[in-house]
Short mmCIF file of C-alpha atoms in Angstrom, two decimals:
data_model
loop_
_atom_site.label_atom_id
_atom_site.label_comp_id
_atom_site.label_asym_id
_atom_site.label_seq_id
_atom_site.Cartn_x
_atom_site.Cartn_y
_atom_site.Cartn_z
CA UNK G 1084 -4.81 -25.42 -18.36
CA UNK G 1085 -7.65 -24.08 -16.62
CA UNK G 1086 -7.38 -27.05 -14.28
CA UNK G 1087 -3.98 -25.73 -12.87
CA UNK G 1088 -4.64 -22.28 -12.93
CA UNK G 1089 -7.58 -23.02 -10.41
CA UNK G 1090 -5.20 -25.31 -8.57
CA UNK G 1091 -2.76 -22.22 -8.68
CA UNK G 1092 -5.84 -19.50 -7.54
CA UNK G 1093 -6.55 -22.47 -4.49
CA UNK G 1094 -2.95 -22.31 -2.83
CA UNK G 1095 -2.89 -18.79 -3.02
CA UNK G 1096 -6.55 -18.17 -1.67
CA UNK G 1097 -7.08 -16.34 1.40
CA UNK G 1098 -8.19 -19.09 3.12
CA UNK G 1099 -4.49 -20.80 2.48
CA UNK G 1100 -3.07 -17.54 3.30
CA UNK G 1101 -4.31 -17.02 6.49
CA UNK G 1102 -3.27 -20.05 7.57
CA UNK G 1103 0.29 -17.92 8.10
CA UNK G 1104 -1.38 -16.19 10.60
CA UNK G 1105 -2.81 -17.77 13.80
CA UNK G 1106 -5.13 -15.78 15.86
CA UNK G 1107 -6.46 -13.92 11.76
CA UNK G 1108 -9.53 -14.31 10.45
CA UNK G 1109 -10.66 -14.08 6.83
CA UNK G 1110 -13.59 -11.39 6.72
CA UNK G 1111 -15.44 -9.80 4.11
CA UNK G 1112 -17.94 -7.02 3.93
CA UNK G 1113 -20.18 -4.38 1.52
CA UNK G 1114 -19.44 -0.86 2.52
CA UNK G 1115 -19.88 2.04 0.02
CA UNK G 1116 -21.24 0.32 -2.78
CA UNK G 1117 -18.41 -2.57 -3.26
CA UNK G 1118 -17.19 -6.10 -1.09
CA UNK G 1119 -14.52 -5.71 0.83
CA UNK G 1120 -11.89 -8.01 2.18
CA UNK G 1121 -10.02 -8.06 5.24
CA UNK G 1122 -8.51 -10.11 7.51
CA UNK G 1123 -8.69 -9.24 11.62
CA UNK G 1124 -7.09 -10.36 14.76
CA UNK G 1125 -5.38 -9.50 17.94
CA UNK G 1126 -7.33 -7.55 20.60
CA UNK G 1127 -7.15 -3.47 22.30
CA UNK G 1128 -7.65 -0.17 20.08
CA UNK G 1129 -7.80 -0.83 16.73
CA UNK G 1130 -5.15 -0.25 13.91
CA UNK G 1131 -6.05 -0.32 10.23
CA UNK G 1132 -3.51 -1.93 7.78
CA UNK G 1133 -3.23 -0.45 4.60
CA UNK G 1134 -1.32 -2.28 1.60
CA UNK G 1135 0.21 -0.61 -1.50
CA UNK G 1136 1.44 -1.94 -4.91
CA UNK G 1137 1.68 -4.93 -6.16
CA UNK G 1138 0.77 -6.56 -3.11
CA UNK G 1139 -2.38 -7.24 -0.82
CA UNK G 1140 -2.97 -7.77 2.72
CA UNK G 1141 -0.23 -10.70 2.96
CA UNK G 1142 2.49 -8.07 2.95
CA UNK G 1143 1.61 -7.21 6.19
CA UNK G 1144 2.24 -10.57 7.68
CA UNK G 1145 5.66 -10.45 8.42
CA UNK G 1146 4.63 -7.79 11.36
CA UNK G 1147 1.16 -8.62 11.81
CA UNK G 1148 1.46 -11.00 14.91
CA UNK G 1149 3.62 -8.78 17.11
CA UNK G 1150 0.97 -5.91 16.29
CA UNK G 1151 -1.61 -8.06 17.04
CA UNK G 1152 -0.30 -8.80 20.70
CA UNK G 1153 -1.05 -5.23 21.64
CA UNK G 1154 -3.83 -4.34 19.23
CA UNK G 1155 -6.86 -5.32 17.49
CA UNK G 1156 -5.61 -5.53 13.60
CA UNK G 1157 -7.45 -4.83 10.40
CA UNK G 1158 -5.84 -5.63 7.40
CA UNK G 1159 -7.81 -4.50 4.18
CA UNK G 1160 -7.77 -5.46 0.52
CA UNK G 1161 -8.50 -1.69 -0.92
CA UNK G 1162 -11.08 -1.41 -3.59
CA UNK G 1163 -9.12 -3.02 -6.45
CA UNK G 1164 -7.22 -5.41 -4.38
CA UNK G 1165 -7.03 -8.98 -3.53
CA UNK G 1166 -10.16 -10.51 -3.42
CA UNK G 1167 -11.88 -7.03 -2.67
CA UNK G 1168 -14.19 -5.54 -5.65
CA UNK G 1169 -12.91 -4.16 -8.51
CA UNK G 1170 -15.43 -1.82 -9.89
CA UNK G 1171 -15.07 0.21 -13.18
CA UNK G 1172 -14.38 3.33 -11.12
CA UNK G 1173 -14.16 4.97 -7.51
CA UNK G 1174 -9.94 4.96 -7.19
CA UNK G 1175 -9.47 8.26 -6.27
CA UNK G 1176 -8.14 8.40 -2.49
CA UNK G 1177 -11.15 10.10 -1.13
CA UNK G 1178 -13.15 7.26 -2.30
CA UNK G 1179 -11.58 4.41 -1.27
CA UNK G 1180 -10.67 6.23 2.17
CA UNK G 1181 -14.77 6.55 2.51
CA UNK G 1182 -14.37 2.76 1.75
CA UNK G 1183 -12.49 2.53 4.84
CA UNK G 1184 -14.55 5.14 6.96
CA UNK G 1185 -17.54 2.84 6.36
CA UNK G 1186 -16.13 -0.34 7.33
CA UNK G 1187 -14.86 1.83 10.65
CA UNK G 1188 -18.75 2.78 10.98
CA UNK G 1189 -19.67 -1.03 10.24
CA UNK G 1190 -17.49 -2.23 12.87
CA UNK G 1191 -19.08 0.53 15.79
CA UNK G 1192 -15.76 1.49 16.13
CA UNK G 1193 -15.12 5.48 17.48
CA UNK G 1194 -11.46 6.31 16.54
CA UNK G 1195 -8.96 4.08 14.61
CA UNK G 1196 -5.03 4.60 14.01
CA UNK G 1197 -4.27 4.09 10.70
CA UNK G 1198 -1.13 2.43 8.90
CA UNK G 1199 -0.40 2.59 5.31
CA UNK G 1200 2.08 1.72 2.90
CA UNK G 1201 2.77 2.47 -0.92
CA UNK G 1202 -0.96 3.42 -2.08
CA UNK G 1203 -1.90 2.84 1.18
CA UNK G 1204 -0.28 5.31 2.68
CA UNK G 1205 -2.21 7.49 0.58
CA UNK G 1206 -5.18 5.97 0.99
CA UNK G 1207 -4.51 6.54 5.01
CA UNK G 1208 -3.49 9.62 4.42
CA UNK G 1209 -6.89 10.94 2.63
CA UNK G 1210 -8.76 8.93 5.34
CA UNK G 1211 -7.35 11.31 8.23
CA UNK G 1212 -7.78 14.76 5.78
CA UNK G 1213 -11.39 13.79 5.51
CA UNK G 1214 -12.29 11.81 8.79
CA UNK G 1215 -10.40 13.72 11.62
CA UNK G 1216 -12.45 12.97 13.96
CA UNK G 1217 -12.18 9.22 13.35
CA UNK G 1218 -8.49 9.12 13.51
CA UNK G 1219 -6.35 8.63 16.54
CA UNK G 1220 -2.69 8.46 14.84
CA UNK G 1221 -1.30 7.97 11.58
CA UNK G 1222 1.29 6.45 9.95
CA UNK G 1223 2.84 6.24 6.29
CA UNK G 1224 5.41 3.84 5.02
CA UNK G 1225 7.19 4.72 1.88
CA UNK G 1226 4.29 6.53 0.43
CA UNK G 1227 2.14 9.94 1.37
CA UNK G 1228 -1.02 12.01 -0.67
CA UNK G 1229 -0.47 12.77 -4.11
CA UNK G 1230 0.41 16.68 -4.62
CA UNK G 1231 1.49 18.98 -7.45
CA UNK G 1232 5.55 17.69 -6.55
CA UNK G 1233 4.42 14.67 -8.92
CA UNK G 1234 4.49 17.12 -12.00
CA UNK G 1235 8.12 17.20 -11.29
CA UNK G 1236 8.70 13.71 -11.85
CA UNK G 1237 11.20 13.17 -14.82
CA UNK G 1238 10.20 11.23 -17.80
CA UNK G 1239 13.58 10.24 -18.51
CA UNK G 1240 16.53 9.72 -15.72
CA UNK G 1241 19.25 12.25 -15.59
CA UNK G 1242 22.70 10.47 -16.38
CA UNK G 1243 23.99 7.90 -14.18
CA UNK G 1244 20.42 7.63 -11.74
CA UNK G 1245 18.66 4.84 -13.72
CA UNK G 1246 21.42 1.28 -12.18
CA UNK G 1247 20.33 -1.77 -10.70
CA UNK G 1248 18.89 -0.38 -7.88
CA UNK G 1249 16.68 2.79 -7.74
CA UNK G 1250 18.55 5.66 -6.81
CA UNK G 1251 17.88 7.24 -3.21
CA UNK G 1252 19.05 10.93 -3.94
CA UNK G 1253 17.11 11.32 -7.67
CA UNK G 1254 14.59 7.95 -7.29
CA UNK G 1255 13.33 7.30 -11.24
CA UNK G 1256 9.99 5.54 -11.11
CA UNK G 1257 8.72 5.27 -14.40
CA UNK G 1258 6.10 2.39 -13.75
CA UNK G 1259 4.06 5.89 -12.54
CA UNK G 1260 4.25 7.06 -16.19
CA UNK G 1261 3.33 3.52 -17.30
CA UNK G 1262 0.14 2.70 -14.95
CA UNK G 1263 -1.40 5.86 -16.63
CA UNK G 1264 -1.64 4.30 -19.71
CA UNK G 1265 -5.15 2.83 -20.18
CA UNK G 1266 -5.84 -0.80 -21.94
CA UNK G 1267 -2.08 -1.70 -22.75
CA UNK G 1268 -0.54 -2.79 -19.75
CA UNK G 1269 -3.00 -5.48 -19.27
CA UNK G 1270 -2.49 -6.84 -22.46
CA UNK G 1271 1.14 -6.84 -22.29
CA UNK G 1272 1.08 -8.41 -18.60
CA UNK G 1273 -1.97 -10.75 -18.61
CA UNK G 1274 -0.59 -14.03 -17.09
CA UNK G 1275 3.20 -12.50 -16.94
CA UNK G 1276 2.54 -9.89 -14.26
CA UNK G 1277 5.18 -11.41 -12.96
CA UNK G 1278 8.25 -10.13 -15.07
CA UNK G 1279 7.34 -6.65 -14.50
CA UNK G 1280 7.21 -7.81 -10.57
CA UNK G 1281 10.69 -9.67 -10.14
CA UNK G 1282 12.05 -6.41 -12.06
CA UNK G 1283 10.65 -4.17 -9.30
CA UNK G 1284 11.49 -5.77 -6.24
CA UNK G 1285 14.85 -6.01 -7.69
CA UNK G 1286 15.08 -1.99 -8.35
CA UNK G 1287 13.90 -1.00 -5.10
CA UNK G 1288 14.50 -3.53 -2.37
CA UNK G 1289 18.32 -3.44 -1.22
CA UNK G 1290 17.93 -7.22 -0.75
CA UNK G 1291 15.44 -8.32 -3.03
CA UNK G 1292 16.37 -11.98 -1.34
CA UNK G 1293 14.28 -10.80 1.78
CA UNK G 1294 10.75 -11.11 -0.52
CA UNK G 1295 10.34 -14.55 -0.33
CA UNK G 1296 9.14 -16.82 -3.11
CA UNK G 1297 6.08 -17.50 -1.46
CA UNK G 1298 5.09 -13.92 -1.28
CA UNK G 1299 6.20 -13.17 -4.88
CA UNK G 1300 4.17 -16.04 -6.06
CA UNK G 1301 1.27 -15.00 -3.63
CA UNK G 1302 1.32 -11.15 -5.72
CA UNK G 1303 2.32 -12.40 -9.07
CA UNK G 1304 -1.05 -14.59 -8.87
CA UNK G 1305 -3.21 -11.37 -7.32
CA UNK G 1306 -2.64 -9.54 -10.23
CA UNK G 1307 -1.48 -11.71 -13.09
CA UNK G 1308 -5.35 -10.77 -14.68
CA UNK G 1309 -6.79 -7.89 -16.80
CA UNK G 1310 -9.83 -6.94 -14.03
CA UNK G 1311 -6.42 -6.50 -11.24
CA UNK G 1312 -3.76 -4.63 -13.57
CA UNK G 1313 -6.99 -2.13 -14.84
CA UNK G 1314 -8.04 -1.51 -11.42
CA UNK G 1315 -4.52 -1.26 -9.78
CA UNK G 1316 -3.26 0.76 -12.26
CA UNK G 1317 -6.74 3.25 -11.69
CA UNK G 1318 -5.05 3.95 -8.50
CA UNK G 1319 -2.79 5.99 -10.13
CA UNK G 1320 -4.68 6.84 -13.34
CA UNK G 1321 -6.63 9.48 -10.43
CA UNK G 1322 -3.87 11.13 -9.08
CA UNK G 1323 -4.71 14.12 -11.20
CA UNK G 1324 -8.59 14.04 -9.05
CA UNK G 1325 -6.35 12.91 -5.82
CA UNK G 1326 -3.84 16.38 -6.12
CA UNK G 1327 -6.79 18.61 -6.65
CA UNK G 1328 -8.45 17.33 -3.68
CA UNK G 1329 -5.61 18.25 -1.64
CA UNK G 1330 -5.43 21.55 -2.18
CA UNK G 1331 -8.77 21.65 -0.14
CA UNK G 1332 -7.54 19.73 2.99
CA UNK G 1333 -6.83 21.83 6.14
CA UNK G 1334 -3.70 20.94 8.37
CA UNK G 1335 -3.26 17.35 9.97
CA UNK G 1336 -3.66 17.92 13.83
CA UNK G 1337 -3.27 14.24 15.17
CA UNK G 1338 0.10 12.75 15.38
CA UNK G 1339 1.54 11.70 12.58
CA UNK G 1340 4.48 8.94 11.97
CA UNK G 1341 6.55 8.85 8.61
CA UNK G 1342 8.76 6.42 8.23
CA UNK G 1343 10.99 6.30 5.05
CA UNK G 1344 13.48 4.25 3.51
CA UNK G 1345 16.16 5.15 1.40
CA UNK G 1346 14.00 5.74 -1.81
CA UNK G 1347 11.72 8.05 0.13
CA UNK G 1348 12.98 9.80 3.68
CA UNK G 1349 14.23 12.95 2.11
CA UNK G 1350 10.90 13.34 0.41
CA UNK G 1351 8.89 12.46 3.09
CA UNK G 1352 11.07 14.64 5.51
CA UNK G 1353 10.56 17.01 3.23
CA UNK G 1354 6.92 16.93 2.32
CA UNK G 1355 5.14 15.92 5.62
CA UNK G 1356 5.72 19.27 7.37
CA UNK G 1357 3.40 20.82 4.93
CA UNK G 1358 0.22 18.59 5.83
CA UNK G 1359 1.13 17.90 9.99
CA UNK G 1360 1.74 19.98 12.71
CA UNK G 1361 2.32 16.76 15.03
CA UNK G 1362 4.67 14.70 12.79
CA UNK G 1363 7.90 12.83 13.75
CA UNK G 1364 9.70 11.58 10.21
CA UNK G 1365 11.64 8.32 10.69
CA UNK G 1366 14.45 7.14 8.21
CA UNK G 1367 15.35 3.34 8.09
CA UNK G 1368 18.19 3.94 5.39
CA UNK G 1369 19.53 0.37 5.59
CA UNK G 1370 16.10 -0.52 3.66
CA UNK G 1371 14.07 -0.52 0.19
CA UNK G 1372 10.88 0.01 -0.52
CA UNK G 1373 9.29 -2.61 0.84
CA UNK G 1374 10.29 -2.40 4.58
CA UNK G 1375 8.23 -4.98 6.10
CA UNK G 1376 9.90 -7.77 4.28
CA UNK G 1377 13.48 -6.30 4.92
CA UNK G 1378 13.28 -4.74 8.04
CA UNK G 1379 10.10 -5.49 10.40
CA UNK G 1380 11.91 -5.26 13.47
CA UNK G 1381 13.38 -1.98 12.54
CA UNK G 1382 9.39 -0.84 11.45
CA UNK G 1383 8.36 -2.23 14.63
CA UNK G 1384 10.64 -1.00 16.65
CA UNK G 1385 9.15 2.86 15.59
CA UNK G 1386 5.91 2.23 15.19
CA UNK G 1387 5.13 0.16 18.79
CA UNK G 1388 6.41 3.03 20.54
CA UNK G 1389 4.51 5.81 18.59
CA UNK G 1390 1.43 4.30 19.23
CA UNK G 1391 1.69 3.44 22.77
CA UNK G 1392 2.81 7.15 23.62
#
């Protein structure tokens, strides 16, 4: 048994992975306390990845290479991801954005533009609130800072909003309600994260066909143990710590992209004004949640532009 889960852990090891990616390294690093990992490649100002959940660095493959032809790409496993640490605590979005500012320090690099998605758009996000100066542009996919609108969230769906597919007027994501719990969730999806992960991409991609099998079995084995679902799920057990903190941020002055689909335009649309005075809101409606695996020319086609103006 062990024998194949090790054989399982080897074809989905970053070494394999990266394989997927000509031109990418593997790299890994200690900044604030914890190792980090991150793959790099491509060449000109730099642009930092950001992944959300479940996934790692690989979901940024399917756009990687084009982004590398015109920039030098840094793809990080967050604190709590991948094969980065996963310490008992330090998952509030300041923190791991001062994960990120010290691997920008490490590097000697001056000003980065960032690019997040999920949790780490958040992570992004807190990384231009607290390091200004360090950031040239932004940009969120599907996912912004934490703030008091959470509270709003419904435990239960109203009538006729909880179908096959996540609705985009009155989303219900109750896996938010869920990763707060503390202790259970790993024992109920130790070595199975997998059922709660074909469920998901189901809900919220409109073609769940467009996450391949090799990238579901590439997540499925990131966080199919206890030490991944505990620290994962700590991403969200902080939001309470991440909501206070923004009530202390000033005004985003930098331009800022948000790009939204379905599940999360309005909201962003909404929401973004509040933080950024230079913000353009992009919808690519035709899309779920995870918009790199259904649409990256669509994603591409925004965010190339943004960043070369």
């Amino acid at each position: 048994m062990n024998e194949n889960l090790n054989i399982i852990a080897d074809k989905y090891s970053d070494d394999e992975l990266i394989k997927n990616l000509p031109g990418f390294e593997n790299k890994y690093t200690t900044v604030n306390g914890i190792k980090l990992h991150y793959v790099e490649g491509g060449a000109g100002k730099p642009l930092i990845c950001l992944p959300g959940w479940p996934q790692t660095w690989y979901s940024f493959q399917p756009v990687a290479m084009q982004l590398a032809k015109r920039y030098r790409v840094i793809i990080v496993d967050l604190r709590g991801m991948g094969t980065s640490e996963k310490p008992g605590s330090g998952y509030d979005k300041k923190t791991m954005a001062t994960d990120i500012h010290q691997l920008v320090l490490q590097l000697g690099l001056e000003k980065v533009s960032l690019m997040g998605h999920d949790i780490g758009g958040m992570v992004a996000m807190s990384f231009a609130f607290n390091f200004p100066e360090f950031t040239e542009k932004l940009i969120v996919l599907d996912g912004s800072h934490p703030s008091e609108g959470m509270y709003q969230m419904p435990l239960i769906p109203s009538p006729g909003t909880f179908n096959e597919k996540m609705d985009g007027e009155m989303p219900y994501a109750w896996w938010i309600g869920f990763n707060q719990v503390k202790n259970l969730p790993e024992q109920l999806l130790e070595g199975r994260f997998h059922l709660l992960q074909e469920w998901l991409f189901n809900y919220v991609m409109i073609d769940e066909s467009k996450m391949t099998e090799l990238e579901r079995a590439v997540y499925a084995a990131a966080y199919n143990d206890r030490d991944s679902i505990r620290a994962s799920n700590a991403w969200y057990q902080t939001f309470h710590q991440d909501i206070e903190d923004s009530k202390h941020y000033q005004q985003l002055t930098m331009p800022v992209l948000g790009i939204g689909s379905y599940i999360s335009y309005n909201y962003m649309n909404y929401g973004l004004p509040f933080v950024a005075t230079d913000l353009q809101v992009v919808g690519i409606m035709d899309s779920g949640h995870y918009l790199f695996e259904e649409k990256p020319q669509e994603v591409l086609d925004v965010v190339l532009p943004f960043l070369a103006s």
